[in-house]
Tab-separated table of C-alpha atoms and ligand atoms in Angstrom:
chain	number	residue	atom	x	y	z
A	21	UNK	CA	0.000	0.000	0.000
A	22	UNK	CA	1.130	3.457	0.307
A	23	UNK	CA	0.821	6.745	2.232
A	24	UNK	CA	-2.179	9.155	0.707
A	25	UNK	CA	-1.266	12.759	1.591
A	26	UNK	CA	-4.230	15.382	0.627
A	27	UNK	CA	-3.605	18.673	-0.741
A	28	UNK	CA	-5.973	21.213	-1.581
A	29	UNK	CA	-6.460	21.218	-5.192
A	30	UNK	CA	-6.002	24.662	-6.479
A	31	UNK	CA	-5.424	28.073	-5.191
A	32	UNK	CA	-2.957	29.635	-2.924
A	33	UNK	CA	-3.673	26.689	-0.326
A	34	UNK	CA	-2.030	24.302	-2.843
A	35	UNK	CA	0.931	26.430	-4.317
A	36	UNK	CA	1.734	27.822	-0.783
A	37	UNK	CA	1.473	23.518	0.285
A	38	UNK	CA	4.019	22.986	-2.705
A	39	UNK	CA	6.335	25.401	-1.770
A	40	UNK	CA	6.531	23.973	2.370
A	41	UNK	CA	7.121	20.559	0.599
A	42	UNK	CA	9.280	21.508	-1.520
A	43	UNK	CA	11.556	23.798	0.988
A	44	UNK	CA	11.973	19.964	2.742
A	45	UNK	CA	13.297	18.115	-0.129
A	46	UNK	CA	10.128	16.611	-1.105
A	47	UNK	CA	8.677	17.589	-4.208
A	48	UNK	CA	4.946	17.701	-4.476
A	49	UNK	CA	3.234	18.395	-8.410
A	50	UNK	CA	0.324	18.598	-10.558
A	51	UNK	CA	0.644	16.444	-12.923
A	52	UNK	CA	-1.330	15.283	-16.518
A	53	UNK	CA	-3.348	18.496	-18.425
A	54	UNK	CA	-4.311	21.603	-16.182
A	55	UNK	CA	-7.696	19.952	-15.348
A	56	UNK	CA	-6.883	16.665	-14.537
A	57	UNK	CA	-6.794	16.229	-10.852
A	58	UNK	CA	-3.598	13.802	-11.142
A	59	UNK	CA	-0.440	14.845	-8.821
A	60	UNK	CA	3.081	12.911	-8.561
A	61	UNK	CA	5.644	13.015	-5.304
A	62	UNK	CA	9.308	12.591	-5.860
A	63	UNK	CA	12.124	12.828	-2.835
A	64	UNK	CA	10.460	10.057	-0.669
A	65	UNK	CA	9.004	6.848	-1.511
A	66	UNK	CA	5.742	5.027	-1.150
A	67	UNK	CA	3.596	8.432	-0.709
A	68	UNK	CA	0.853	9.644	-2.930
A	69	UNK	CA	-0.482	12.688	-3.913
A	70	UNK	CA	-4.294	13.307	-3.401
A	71	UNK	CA	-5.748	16.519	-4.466
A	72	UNK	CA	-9.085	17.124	-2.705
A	73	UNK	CA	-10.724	20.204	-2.022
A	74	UNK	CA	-9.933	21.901	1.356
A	75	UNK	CA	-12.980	21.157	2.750
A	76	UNK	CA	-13.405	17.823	2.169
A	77	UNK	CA	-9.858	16.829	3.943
A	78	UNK	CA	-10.896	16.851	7.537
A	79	UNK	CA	-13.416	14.010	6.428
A	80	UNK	CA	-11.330	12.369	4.494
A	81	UNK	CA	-8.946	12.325	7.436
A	82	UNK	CA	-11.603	10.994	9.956
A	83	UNK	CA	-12.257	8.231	7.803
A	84	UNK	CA	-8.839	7.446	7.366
A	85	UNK	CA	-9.083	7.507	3.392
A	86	UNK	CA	-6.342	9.911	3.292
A	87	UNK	CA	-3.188	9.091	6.292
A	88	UNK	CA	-1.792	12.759	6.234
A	89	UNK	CA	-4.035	16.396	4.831
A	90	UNK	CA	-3.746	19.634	4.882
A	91	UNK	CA	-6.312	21.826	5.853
A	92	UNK	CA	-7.407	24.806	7.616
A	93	UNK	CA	-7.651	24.221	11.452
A	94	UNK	CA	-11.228	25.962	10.628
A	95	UNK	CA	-12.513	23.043	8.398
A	96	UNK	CA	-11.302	20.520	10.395
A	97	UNK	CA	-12.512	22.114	14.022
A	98	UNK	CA	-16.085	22.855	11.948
A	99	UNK	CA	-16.439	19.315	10.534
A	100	UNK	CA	-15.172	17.081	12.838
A	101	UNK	CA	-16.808	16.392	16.261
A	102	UNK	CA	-14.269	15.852	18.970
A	103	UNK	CA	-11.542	16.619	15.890
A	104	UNK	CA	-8.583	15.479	18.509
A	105	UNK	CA	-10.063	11.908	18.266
A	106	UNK	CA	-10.018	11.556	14.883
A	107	UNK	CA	-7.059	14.040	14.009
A	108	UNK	CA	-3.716	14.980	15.273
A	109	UNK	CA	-2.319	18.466	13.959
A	110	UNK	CA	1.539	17.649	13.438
A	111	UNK	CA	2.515	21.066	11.911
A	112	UNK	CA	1.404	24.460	11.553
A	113	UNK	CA	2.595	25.568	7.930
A	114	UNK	CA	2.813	29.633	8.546
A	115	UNK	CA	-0.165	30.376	5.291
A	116	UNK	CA	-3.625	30.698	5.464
A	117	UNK	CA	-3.967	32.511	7.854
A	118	UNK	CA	-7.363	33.835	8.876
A	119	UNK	CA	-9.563	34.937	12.276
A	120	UNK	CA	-13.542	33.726	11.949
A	121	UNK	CA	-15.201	36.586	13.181
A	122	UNK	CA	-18.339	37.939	13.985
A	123	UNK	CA	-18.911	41.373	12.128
A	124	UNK	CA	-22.575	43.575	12.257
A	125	UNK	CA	-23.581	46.571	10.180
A	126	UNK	CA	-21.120	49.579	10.818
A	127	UNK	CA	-24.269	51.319	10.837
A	128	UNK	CA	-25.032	49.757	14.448
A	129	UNK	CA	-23.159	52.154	16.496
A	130	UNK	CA	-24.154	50.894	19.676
A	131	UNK	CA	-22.748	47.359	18.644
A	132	UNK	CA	-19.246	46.823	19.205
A	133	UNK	CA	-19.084	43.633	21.844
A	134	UNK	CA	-20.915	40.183	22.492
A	135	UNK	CA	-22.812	42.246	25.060
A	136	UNK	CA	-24.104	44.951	22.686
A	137	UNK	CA	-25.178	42.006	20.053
A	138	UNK	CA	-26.532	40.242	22.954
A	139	UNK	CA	-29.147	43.397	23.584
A	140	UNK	CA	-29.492	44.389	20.091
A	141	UNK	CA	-30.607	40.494	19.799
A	142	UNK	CA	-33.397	40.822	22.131
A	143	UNK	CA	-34.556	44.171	21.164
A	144	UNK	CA	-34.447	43.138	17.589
A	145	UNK	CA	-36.674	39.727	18.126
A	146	UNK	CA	-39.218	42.596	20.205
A	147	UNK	CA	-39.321	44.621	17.437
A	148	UNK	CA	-39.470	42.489	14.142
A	149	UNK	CA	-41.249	39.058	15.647
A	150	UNK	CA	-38.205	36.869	14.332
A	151	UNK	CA	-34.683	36.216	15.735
A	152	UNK	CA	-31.933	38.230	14.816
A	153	UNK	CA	-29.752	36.174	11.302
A	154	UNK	CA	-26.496	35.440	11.437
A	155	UNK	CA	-24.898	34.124	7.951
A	156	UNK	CA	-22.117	31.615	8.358
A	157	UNK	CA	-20.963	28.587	6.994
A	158	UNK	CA	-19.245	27.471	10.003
A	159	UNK	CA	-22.308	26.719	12.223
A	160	UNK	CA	-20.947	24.595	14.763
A	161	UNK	CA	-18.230	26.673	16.017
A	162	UNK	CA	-20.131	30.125	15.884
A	163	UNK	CA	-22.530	28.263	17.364
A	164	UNK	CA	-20.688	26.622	20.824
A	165	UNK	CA	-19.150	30.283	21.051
A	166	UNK	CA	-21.865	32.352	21.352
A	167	UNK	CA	-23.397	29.983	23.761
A	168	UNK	CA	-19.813	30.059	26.011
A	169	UNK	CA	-21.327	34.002	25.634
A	170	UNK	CA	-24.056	34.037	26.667
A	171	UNK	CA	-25.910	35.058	23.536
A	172	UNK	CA	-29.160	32.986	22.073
A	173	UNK	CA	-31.517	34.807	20.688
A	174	UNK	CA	-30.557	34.964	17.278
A	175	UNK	CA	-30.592	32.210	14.374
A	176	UNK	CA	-27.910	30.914	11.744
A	177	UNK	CA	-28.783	31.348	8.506
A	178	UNK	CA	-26.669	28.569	6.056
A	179	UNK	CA	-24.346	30.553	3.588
A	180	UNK	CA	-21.614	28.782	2.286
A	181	UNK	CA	-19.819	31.646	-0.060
A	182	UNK	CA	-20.625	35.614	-0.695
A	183	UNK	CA	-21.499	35.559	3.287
A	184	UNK	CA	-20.145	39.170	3.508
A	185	UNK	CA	-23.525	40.190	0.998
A	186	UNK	CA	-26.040	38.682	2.940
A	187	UNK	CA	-26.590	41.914	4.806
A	188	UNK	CA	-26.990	44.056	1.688
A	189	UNK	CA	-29.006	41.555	0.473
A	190	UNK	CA	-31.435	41.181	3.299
A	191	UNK	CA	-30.695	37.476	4.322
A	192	UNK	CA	-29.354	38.134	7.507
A	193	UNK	CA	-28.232	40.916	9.760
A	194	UNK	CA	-24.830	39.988	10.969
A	195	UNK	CA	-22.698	37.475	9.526
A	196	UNK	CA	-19.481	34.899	10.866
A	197	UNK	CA	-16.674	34.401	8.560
A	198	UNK	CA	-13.292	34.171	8.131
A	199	UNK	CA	-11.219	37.481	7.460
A	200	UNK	CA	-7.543	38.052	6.485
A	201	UNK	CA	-6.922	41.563	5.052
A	202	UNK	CA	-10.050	42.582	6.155
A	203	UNK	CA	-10.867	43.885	2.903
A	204	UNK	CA	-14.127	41.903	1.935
A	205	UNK	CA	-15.669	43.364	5.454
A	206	UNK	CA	-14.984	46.682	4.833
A	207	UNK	CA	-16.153	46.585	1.190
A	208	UNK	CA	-19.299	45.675	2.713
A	209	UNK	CA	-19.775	47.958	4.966
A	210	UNK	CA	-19.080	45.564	8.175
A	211	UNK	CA	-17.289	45.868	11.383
A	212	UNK	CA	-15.638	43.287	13.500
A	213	UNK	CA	-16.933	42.745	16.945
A	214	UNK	CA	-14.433	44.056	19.282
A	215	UNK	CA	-13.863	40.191	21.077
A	216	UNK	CA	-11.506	37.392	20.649
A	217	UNK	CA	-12.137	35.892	17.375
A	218	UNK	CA	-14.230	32.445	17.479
A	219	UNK	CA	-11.324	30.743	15.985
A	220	UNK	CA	-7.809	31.983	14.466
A	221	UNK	CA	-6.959	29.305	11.565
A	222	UNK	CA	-4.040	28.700	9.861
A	223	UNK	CA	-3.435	25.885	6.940
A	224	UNK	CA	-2.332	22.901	9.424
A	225	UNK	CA	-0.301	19.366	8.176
A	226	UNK	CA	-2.980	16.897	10.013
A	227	UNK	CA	-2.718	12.783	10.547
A	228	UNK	CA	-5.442	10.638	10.533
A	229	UNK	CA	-5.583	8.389	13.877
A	230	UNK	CA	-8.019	6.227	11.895
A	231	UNK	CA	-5.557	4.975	8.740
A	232	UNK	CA	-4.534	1.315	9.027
A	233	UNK	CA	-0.963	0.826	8.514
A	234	UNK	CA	0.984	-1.756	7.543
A	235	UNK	CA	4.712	-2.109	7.967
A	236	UNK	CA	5.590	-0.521	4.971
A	237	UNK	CA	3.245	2.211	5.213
A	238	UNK	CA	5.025	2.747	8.888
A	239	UNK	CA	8.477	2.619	7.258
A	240	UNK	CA	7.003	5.253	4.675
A	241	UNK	CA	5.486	7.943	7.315
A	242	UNK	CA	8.769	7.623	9.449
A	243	UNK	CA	10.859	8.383	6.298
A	244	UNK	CA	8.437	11.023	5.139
A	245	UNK	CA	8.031	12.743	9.115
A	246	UNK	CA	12.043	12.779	9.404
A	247	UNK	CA	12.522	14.504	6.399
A	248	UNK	CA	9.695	17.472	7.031
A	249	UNK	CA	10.677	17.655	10.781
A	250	UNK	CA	6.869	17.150	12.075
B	13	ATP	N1	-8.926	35.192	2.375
B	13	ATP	C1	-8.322	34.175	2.949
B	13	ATP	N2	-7.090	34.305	3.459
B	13	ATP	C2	-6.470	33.260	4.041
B	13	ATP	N3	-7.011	32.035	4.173
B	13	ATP	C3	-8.229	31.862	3.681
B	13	ATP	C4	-8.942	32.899	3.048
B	13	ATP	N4	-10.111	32.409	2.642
B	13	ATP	C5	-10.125	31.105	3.012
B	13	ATP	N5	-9.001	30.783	3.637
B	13	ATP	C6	-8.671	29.475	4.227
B	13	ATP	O1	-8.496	28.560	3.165
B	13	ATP	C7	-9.082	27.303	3.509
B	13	ATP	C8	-9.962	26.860	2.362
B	13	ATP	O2	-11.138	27.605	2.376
B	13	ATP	P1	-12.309	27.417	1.316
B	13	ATP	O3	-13.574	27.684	2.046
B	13	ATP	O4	-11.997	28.245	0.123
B	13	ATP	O5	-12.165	25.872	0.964
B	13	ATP	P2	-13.187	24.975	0.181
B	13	ATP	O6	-14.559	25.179	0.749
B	13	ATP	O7	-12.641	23.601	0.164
B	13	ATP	O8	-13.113	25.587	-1.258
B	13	ATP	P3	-13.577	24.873	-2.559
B	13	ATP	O9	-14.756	24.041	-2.212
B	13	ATP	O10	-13.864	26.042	-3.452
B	13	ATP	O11	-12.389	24.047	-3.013
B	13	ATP	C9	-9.803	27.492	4.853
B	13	ATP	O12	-9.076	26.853	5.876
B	13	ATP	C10	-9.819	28.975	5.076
B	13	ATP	O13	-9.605	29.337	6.429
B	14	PRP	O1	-10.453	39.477	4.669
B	14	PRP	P1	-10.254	39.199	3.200
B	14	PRP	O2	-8.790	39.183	2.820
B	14	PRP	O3	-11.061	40.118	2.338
B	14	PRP	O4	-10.727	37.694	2.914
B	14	PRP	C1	-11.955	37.222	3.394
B	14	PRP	C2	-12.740	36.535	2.336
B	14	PRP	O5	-12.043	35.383	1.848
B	14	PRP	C3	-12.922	34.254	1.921
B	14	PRP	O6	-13.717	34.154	0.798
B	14	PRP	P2	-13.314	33.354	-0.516
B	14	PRP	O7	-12.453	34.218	-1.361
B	14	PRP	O8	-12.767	32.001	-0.159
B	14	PRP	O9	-14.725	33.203	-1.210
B	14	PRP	P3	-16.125	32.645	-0.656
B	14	PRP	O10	-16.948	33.858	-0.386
B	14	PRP	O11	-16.652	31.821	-1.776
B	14	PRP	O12	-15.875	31.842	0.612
B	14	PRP	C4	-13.830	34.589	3.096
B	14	PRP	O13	-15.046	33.859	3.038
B	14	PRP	C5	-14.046	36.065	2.949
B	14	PRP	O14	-15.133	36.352	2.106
């Protein structure tokens, strides 16, 4: 058998995952025409490529399909129940970096902490008959932190790209998602709530604890662990 290793398939998540291979003397590629999701490993033996979109990595992982991934701490904390069962992070990578936040209106001058949503929550529910919307994709962790705060009158709404326009397009009233240069937020006339972020991600090198191994798949990891240091 060999060693799967999943890599997100395109985007900065998989050039910047390249590069941290490559910088460790083992060379990770696309290979076949632009489209084909085909990918090749040279440096180290008995380890193949997987290309998989980001998100589907942390499932991957828990189903021990795939023995090593690389993800966002995000997808896998969001996917996975009780992710440290199924997952062990072995090294943080330095890229994708980005803080899931919760941002409102800057219009809503009087909301600038948990507290301030927490009130603006129950005096919006009073006024309009329905609990204030939050757009997110990453329900369960938005979720298990505003409870830790506190905060429960208000309901998710499902978004799973754009979140940042659900405001302007009256789907929701606030929104949770990830931010790096802030840009998107601002563009959309949003403002961070002044807290600790719900979760600050970065792109993570992950394990499965649920791959079978066999001895040659050991000898394989070991080779492949001593050579990037994790
Ligand atoms: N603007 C950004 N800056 C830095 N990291 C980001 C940014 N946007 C997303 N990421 C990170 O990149 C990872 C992949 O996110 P994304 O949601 O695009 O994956 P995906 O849902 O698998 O995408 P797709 O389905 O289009 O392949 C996540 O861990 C996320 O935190
Ligand atoms: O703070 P910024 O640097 O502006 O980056 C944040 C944006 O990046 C991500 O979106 P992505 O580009 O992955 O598109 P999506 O809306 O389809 O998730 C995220 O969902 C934000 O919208």
């Amino acid at each position: 058998m060999t060693i799967k290793l999943g890599v997100p398939s395109k985007g900065r998540l998989m050039e910047k995952t390249f590069d941290w291979f490559g910088e460790r003397g083992v060379t990770l590629a696309r290979t076949g025409s632009d489209r084909e999701y085909a990918g090749a490993v040279d440096g180290v033996d008995g380890i193949e490529l997987v290309l998989l979109s980001a998100g589907e990595i942390p499932r991957e992982l828990a189903a021990g399909r795939i023995n090593l991934g690389v993800t966002g701490t995000d997808l896998v904390q969001e996917k996975l129940v009780q992710w440290d069962q199924k997952v062990e992070p072995l090294a943080e990578l330095g890229f994708g970096h980005a803080d899931l936040i919760l941002a409102v209106p800057n219009c809503w001058v009087d909301v600038n902490t948990l507290d301030d949503l927490d009130a603006a929550a129950a005096a919006f529910r009073t006024e309009h008959g329905f609990r204030m919307r939050i757009a997110t994709k990453y329900h369960r962790l938005v979720r298990n932190y505003l409870h830790r705060a506190g905060v429960a009158d208000y309901q998710l709404v499902d978004s799973q790209g754009a979140t940042e326009g659900t405001v302007k397009n009256l789907t929701a009233e606030a929104v949770a998602d990830i931010t790096s240069s802030g840009e998107t937020l601002r563009a959309n006339h949003l403002k961070i709530l002044e807290e600790e972020p719900v979760l600050r991600s970065q792109a993570t090198l992950f394990r499965s604890r649920n791959a079978r191994l066999d001895a040659s798949d050991r000898a394989a990891l070991t080779a492949l662990r001593d050579l990037l240091a994790v």
